[in-house]
Coordinates of C-alpha atoms and ligand atoms in Angstrom, one line a residue:
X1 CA 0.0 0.0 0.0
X2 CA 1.1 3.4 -0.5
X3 CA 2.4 6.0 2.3
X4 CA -0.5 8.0 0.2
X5 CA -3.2 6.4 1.5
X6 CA -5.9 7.0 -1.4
X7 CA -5.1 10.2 -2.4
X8 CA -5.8 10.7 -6.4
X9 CA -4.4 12.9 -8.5
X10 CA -1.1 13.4 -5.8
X11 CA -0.6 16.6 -4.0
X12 CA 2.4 18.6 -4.5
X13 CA 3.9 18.7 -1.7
X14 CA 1.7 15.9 1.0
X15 CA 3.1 14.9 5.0
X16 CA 0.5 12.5 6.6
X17 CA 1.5 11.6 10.4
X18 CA 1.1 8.7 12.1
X19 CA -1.1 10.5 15.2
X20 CA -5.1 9.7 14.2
X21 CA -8.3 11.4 15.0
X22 CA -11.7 10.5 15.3
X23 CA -14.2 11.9 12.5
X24 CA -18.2 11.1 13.9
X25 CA -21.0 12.8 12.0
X26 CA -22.5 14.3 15.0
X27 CA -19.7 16.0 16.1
X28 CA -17.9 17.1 12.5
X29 CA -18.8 20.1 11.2
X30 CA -17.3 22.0 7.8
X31 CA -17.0 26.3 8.8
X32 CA -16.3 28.6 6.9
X33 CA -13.5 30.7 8.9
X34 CA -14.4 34.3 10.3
X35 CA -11.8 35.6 8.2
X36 CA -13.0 33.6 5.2
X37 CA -14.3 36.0 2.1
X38 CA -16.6 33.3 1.4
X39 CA -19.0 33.2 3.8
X40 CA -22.6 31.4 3.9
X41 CA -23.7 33.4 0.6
X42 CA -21.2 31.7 -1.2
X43 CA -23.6 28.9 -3.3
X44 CA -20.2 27.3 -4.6
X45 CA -19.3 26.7 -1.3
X46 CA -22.9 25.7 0.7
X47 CA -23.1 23.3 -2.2
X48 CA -19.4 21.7 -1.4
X49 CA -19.7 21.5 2.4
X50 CA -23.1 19.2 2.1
X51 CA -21.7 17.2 -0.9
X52 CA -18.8 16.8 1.0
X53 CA -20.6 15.6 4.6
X54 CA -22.5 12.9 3.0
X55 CA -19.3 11.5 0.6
X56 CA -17.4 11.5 4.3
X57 CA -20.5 10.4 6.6
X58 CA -23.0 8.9 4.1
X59 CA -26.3 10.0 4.6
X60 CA -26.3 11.0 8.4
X61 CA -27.9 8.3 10.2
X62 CA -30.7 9.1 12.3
X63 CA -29.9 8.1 15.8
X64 CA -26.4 10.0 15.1
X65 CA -28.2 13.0 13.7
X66 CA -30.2 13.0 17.2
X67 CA -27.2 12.3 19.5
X68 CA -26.2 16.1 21.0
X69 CA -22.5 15.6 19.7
X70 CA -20.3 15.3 22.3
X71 CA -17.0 14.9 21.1
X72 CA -15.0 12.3 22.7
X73 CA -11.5 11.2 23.0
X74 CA -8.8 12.6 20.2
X75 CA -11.8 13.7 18.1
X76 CA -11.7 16.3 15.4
X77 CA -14.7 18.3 15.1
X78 CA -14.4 21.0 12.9
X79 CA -12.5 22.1 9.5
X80 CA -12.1 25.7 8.6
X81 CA -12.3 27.0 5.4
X82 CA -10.9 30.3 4.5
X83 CA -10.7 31.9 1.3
X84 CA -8.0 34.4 1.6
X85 CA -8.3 36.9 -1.5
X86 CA -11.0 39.8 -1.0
X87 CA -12.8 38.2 -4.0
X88 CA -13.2 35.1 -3.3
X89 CA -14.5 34.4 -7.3
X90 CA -17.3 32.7 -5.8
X91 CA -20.0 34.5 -7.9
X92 CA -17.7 33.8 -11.1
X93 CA -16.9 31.3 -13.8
X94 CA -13.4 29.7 -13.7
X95 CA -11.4 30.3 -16.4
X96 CA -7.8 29.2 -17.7
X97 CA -5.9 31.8 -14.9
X98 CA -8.3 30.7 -11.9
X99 CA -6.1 30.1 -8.8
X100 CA -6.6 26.6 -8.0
X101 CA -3.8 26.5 -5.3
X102 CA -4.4 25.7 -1.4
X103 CA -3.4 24.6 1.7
X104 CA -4.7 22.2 4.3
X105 CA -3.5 21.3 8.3
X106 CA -5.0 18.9 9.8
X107 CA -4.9 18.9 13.4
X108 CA -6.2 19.6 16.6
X109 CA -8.2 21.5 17.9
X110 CA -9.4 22.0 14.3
X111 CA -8.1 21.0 10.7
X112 CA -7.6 24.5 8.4
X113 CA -8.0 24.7 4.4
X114 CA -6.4 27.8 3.3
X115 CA -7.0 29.0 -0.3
X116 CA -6.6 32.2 -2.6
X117 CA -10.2 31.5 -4.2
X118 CA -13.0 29.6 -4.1
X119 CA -11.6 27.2 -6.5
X120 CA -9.2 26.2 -4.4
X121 CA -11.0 25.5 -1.5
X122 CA -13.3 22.8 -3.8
X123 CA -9.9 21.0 -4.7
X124 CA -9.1 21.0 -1.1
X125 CA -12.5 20.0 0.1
X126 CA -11.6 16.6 -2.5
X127 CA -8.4 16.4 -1.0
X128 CA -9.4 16.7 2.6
X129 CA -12.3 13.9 2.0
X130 CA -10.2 11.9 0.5
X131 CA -7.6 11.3 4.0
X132 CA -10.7 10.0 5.8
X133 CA -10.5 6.4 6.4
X134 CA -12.9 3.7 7.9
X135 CA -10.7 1.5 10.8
X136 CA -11.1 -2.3 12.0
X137 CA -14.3 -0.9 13.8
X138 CA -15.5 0.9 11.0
X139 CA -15.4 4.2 12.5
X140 CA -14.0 7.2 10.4
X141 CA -10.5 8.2 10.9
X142 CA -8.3 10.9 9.5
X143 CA -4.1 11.3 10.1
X144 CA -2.6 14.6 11.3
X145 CA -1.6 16.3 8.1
X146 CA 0.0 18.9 6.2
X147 CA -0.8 19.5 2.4
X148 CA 0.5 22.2 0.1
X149 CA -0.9 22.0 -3.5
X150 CA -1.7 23.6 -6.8
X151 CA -2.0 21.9 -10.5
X152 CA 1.0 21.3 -12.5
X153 CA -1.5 22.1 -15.8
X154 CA -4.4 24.7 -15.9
X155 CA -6.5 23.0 -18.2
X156 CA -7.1 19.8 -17.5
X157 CA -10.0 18.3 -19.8
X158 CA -12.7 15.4 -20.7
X159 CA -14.0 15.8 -23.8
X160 CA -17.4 13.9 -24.0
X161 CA -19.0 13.4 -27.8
X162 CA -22.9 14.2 -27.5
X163 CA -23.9 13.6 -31.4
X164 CA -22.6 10.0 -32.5
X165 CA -24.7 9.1 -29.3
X166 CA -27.2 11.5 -27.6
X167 CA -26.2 11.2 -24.0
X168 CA -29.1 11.9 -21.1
X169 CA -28.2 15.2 -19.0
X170 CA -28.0 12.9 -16.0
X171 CA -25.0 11.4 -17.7
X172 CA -23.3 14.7 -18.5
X173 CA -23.9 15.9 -14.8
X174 CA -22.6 12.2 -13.5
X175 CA -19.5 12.8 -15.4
X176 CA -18.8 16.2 -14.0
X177 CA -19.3 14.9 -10.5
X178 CA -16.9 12.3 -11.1
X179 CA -14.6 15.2 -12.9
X180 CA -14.6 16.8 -9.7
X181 CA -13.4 13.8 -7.6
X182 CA -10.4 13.8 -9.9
X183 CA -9.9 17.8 -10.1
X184 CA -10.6 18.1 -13.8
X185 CA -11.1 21.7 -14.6
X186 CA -12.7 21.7 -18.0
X187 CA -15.7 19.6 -20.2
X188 CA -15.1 19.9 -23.8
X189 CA -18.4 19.5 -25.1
X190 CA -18.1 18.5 -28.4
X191 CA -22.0 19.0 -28.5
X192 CA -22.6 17.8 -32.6
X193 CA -21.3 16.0 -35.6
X194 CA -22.1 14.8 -38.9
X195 CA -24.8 12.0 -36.8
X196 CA -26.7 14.1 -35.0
X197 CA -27.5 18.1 -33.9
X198 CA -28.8 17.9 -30.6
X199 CA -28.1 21.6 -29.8
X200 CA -31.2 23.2 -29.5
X201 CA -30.6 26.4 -31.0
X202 CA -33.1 29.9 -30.6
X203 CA -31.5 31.4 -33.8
X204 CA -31.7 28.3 -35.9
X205 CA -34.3 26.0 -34.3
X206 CA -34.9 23.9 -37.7
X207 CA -31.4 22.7 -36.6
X208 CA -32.0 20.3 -34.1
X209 CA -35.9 20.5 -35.4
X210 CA -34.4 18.5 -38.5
X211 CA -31.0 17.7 -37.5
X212 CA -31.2 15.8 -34.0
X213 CA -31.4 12.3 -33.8
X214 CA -35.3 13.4 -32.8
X215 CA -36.2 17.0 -32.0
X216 CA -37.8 16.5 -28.3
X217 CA -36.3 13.4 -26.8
X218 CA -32.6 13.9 -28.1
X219 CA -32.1 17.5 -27.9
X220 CA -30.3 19.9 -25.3
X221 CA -32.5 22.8 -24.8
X222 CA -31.0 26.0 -23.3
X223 CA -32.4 25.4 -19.9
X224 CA -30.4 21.9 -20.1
X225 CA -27.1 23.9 -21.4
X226 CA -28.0 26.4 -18.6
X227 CA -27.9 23.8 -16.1
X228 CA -24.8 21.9 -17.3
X229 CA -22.9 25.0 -16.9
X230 CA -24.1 25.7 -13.5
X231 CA -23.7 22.6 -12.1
X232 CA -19.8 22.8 -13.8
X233 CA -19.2 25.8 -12.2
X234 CA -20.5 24.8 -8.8
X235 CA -17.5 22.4 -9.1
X236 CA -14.9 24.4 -10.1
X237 CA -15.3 23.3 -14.4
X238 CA -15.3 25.4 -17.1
X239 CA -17.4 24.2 -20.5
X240 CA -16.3 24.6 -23.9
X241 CA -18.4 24.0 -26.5
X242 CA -17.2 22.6 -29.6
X243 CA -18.8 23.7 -33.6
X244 CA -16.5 21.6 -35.4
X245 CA -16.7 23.0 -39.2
X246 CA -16.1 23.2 -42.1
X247 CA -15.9 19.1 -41.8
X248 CA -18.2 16.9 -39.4
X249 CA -21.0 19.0 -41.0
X250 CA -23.5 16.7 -42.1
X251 CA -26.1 16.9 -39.7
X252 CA -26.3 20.5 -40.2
X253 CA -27.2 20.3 -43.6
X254 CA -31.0 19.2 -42.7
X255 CA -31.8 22.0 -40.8
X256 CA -29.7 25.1 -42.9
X257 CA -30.5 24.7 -46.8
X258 CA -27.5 25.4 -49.1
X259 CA -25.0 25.6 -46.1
X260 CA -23.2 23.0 -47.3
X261 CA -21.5 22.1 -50.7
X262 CA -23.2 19.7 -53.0
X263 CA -21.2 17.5 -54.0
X264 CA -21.1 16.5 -58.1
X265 CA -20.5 13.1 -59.7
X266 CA -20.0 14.0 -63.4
X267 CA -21.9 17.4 -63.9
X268 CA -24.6 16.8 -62.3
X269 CA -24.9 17.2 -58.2
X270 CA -24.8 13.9 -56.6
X271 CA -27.7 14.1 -53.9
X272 CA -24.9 14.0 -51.6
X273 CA -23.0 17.0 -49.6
X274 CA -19.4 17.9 -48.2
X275 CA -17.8 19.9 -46.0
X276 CA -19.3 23.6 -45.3
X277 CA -19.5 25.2 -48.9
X278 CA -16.7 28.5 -48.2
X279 CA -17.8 30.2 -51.4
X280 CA -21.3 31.3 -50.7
X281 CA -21.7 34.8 -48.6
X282 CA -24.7 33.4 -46.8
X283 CA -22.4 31.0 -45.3
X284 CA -21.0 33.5 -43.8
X285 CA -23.8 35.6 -42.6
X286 CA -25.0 32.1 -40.9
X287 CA -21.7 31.4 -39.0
X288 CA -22.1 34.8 -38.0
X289 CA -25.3 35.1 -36.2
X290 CA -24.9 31.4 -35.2
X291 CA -21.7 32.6 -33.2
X292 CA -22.9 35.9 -31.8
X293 CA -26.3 33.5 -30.3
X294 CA -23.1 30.4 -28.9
X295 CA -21.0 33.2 -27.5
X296 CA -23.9 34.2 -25.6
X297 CA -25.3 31.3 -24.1
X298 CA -21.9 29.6 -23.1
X299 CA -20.0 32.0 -20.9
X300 CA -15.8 31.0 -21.4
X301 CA -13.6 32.9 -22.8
X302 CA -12.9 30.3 -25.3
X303 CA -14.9 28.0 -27.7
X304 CA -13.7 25.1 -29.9
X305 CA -14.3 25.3 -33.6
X306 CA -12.9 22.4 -34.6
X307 CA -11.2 22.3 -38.1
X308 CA -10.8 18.2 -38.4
X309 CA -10.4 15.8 -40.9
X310 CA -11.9 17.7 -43.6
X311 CA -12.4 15.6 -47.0
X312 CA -11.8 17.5 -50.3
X313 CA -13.2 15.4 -52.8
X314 CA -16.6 17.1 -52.3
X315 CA -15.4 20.6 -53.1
X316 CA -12.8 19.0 -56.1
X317 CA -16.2 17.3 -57.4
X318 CA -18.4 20.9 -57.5
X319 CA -18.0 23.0 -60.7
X320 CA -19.0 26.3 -58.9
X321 CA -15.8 25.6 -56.4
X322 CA -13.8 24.7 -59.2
X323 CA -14.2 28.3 -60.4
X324 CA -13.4 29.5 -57.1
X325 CA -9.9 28.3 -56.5
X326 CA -9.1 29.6 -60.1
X327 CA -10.5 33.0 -59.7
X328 CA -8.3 33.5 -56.4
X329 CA -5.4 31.4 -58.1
X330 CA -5.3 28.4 -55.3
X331 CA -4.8 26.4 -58.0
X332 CA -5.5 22.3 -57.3
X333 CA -4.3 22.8 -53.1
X334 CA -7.8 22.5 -51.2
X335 CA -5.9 22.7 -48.0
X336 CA -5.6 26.9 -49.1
X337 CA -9.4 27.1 -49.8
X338 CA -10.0 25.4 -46.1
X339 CA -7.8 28.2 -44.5
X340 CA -10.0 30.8 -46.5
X341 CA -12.7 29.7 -44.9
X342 CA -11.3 28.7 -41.2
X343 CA -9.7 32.0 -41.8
X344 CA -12.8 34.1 -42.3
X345 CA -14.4 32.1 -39.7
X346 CA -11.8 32.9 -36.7
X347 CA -12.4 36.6 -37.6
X348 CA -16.3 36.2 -36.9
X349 CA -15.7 34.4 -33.6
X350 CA -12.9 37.0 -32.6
X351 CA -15.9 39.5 -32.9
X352 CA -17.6 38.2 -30.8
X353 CA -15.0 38.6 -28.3
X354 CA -14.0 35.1 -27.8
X355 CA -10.9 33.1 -28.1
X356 CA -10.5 29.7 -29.9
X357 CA -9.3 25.9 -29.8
X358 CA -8.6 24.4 -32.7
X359 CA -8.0 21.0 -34.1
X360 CA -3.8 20.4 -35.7
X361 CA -5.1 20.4 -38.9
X362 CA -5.7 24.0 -39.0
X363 CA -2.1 25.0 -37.9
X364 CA -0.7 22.1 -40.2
X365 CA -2.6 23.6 -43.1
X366 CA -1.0 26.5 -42.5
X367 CA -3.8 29.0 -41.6
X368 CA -2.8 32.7 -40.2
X369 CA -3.8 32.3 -36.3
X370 CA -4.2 34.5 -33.9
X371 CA -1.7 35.0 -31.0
X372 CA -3.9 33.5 -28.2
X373 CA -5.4 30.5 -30.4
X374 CA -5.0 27.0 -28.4
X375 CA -3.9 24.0 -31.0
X376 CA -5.2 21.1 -29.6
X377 CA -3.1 18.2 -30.8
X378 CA -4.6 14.7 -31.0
X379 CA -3.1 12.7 -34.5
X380 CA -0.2 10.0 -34.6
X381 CA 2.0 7.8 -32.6
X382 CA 4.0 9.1 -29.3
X383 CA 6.8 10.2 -31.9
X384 CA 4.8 12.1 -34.1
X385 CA 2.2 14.1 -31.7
X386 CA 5.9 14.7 -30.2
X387 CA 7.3 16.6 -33.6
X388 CA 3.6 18.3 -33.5
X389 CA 4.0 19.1 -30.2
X390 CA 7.8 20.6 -30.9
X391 CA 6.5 22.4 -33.6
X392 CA 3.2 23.9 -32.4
X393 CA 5.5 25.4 -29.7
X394 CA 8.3 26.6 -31.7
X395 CA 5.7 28.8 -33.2
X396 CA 4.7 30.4 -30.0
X397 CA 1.2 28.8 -29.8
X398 CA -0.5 27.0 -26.6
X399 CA -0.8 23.8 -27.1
X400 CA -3.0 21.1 -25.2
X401 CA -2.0 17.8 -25.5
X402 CA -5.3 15.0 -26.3
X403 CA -3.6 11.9 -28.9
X404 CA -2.4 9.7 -25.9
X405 CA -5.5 9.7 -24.3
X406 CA -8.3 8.7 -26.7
X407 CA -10.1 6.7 -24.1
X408 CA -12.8 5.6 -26.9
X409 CA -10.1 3.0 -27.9
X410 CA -9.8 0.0 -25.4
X411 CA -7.9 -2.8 -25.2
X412 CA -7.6 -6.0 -22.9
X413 CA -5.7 -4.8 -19.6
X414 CA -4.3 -2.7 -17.8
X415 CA -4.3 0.5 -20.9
X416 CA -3.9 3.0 -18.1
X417 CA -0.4 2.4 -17.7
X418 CA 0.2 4.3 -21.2
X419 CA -2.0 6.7 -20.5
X420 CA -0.5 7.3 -16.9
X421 CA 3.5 7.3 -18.6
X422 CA 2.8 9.6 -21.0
X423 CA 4.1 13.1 -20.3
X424 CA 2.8 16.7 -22.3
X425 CA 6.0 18.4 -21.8
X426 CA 8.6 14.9 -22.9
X427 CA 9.2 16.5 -26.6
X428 CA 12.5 18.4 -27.7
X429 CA 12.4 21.7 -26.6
X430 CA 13.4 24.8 -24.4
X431 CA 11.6 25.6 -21.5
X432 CA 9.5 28.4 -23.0
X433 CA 8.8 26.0 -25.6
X434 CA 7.6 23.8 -22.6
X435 CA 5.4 26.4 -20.7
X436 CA 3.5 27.0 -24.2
X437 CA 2.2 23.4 -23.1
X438 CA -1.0 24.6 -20.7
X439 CA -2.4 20.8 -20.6
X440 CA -4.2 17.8 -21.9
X441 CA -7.9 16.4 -22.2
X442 CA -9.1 12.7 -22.4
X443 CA -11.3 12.1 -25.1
X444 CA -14.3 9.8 -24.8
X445 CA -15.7 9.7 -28.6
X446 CA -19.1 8.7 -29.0
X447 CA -19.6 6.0 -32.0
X448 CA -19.8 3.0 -29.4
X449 CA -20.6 5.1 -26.8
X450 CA -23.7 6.1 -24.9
X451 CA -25.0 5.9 -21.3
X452 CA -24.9 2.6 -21.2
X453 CA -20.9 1.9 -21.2
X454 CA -19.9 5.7 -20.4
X455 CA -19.2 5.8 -16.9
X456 CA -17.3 2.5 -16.9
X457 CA -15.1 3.5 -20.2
X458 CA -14.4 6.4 -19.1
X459 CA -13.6 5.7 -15.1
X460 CA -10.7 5.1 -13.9
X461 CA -8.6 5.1 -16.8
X462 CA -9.2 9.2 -17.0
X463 CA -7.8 9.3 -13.6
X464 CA -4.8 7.8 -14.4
X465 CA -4.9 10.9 -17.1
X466 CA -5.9 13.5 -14.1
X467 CA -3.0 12.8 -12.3
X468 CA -0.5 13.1 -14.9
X469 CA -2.2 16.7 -15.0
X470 CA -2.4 17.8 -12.0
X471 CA 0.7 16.0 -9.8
X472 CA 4.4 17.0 -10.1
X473 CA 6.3 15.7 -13.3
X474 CA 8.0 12.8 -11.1
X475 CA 5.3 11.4 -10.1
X476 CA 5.9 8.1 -11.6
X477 CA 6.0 5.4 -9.8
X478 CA 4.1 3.1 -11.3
X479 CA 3.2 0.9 -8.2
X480 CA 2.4 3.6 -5.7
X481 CA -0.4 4.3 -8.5
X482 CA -1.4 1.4 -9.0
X483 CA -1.7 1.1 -5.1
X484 CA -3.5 4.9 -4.3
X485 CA -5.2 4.3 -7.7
X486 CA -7.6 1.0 -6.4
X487 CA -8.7 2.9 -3.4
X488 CA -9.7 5.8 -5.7
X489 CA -11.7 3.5 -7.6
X490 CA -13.4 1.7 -4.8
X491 CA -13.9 5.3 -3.4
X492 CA -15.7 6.0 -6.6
X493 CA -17.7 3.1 -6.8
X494 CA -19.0 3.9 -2.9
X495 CA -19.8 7.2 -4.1
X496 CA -22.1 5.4 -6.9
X497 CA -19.8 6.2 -9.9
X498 CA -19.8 2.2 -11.5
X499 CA -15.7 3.2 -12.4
X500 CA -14.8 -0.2 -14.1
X501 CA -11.7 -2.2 -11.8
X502 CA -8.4 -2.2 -12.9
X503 CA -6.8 -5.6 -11.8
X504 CA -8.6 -8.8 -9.7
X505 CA -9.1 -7.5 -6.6
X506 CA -12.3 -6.4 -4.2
X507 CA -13.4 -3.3 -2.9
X508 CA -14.9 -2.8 0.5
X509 CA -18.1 -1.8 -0.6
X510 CA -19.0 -3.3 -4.3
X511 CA -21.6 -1.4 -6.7
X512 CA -24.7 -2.4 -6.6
Ligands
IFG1 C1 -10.4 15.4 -33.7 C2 -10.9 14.0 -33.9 O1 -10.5 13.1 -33.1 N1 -11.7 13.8 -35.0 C3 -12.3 12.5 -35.1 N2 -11.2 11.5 -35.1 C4 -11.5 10.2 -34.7 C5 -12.4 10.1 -33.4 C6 -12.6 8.7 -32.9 O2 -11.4 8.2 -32.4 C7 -13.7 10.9 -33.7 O3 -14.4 10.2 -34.8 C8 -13.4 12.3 -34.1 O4 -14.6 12.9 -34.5

């Protein structure tokens, strides 16, 4: 077993004493300290403090509940939380410079979680319920203890596909629960494809109307994206929505006539269509009211466009595109007519005061970025997304890191271990290169994916992926993981997370 207990992703800096208390839920209560600029008002932190109790206590029993706590012997009965900074952010949405950095005694006559912001004191709140333990007697436990931590990355992702499969809100909001117990900060919400358009949009309703898989029972309206984002934020995660264009289209085609090219077998149109068509104006007048309603309703600083895996033979095939590329003398490369249109297409969403992600592709191709764009990498083997990575930076860009952790692809084993060795910043390059790296996401693509198998695809093998974003760089040991990694999955299976096991073994309290 592991001097760490069970504590998932690692702390920086952890020291866990020998000397134990006594936790009882009629004694133990969670305050927030006088000093605290987070007081009772603070939703974020109401919200914790009761989650928190019942993951620690499990729904207070009632003969407990009635006892007048008195504590006894070596108890502890009360942990402090104070957010230091005069705003405490807790009326706010996190965002990629949120302080998520805190500190946490534990000790008599009371344990003390110190943090900057709210979103500290959530990580800490993990932390702290993660040290409490069950003894021989199955009474709750906790070790004197002294933590010091922060996130080695800021963005630290799941990516969860909503259009190959619709998945239920209940599965979204059961996902970013779980995020939480493993300090992920961000839910890329890559929200439609070429399947399906669930995204229920005010602007252009006929999307999902004809688009969605069925236009009541497979659609996110805005009071389901409204509550996706508040119960993220409650937890300390940001959402980014992904509009992947010009390519992954299809779906958006049966609600938006002549948005995307028709494609041509011979001279006549096929019946079929392509990517996006970039040579019509109203394509543009569409992106551009679609954009101003998405940078609206989702409140990041950033949204995903996309940019993927876009197939020319469509636009090759079209007569009308044909023309194009010789009237602004691209001559046969497609890859220049796709950074015409990504090209125009950053400049809408820049006006609407956002930043962007975008797929490789669109830096590989080549396309004129802006200074703050993210390139999210995600193609090739470890020595290839490497070179990427290398050369992403040496341009100056931020760069997250995704093609390692493409949880949608499963083995037989024990896959974690790859996911757990590899390392954002192990490519050739100087340090400034190296800070340019701002994090990962595991991706959980939908095509054999829905509610069903989610939770148990997707659990534990992202935690092996939050660790490696959140703990210092030498934390490698694959053993010690393996050890603190079991009780973390047993922990989320008592918590009612069904986290698939890693190895033979048992956990004290199996899912039922
Ligand atoms: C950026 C990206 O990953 N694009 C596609 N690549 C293959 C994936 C499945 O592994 C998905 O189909 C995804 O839509």
């Amino acid at each position: 077993t592991s001097k760490y207990g069970s504590l998932w992703p690692l702390p920086q800096e952890v020291n866990i004493a020998e000397t134990s208390f006594k936790l009882s839920s009629s004694t133990f209560r969670i305050v927030d300290s006088k000093q605290s600029s987070a007081g009772p008002s603070c939703n974020i932190l109401q919200n914790a403090y009761r989650k928190y109790f019942e993951y620690m206590f499990g729904v207070a029993r009632k003969q407990e509940f009635g006892k007048n706590g008195r504590p006894g012997l070596s108890e502890l009965t009360e942990l402090q939380v104070w957010v230091t900074s005069v705003d405490s952010e807790c009326d706010g949405y996190p965002s990629i410079t949120s302080d998520e950095s805190y500190e946490l005694a534990v000790d008599q006559p009371f344990a003390l979680l110190v943090a900057p912001k709210v979103w500290g004191a959530l990580r800490g709140l993990e932390t702290f319920s993660q040290l409490v333990y069950e003894d021989e007697f199955g009474a709750k436990n906790i070790n004197a203890t002294k933590i010091k931590d922060f996130p080695r990355f800021a963005h630290r992702g799941i990516l969860l596909d909503t259009s190959r499969h619709y998945l239920p809100v209940k599965a979204i909001l059961t996902t970013l629960e779980t995020m939480a117990m493993n300090k992920y900060n961000v839910f890329h919400w890559h929200i439609v494809d070429d399947p399906s358009f669930p995204y229920l949009s005010r602007t252009f309703p006929n999307l999902s109307q004809k688009g969605a898989y069925h236009p009541y029972t497979h659609v996110y309206t805005p009071a389901d994206v409204k509550m996706v984002i508040e119960f993220a934020r409650l937890r300390g995660i940001r959402v980014i929505p992904e509009f992947d264009t010009p390519g992954h289209t299809q779906s958006w085609g049966k609600g938006q006539a002549n948005l995307l090219t028709p494609c041509y077998s011979g001279s006549k149109p096929s019946g079929s269509f392509g990517p996006v068509n970039p040579i019509l104006n109203t394509t543009y007048d569409f992106m551009t009211q679609f954009f101003k309603e998405i940078s609206s309703v989702f409140p990041d600083a950033y949204v995903h466009l996309g940019g993927d895996e876009v197939d020319f033979t469509c636009w090759r095939s079209n007569p009308d595109i044909q023309k194009f590329m010789e009237d602004h003398g691209f001559g046969h490369d497609y890859s220049k007519l796709e950074s015409f249109y990504i090209q125009r297409l950053l400049d809408i969403v820049t006006s609407t005061k956002k930043g962007y992600m975008i797929w490789q592709e669109v830096f590989d191709n080549g396309v004129k970025l802006k200074a703050d764009t993210l390139i999210h990498i995600w193609k090739g083997n470890q020595q290839q997304y490497q070179h990427e990575m290398a050369r992403v930076t040496s341009s100056g860009y931020q760069t997250l890191l995704s093609t390692p952790w493409y949880l949608n692809h499963i083995s037989y084993g024990q896959d974690w271990h790859d996911a757990y060795k590899a390392d954002p910043r192990s490519f050739n390059g100087t340090e400034q290169q190296k800070k340019l790296v701002i994090g990962g996401e595991a991706c959980m693509w939908g095509e054999y994916v829905d509610a069903t198998n989610l939770t148990p695809r997707l659990w534990p093998r992202a935690s092996a992926v939050a660790e490696r974003l959140w703990s210092h760089q030498n934390v490698t040991d694959i053993n010690d993981a393996y050890s603190r990694l079991s009780a973390h999955r047993c922990r989320l299976v008592e918590r009612g997370i069904p986290a698939e096991p890693l190895f033979s073994s048992y956990c004290p309290r199996e899912y039922k």
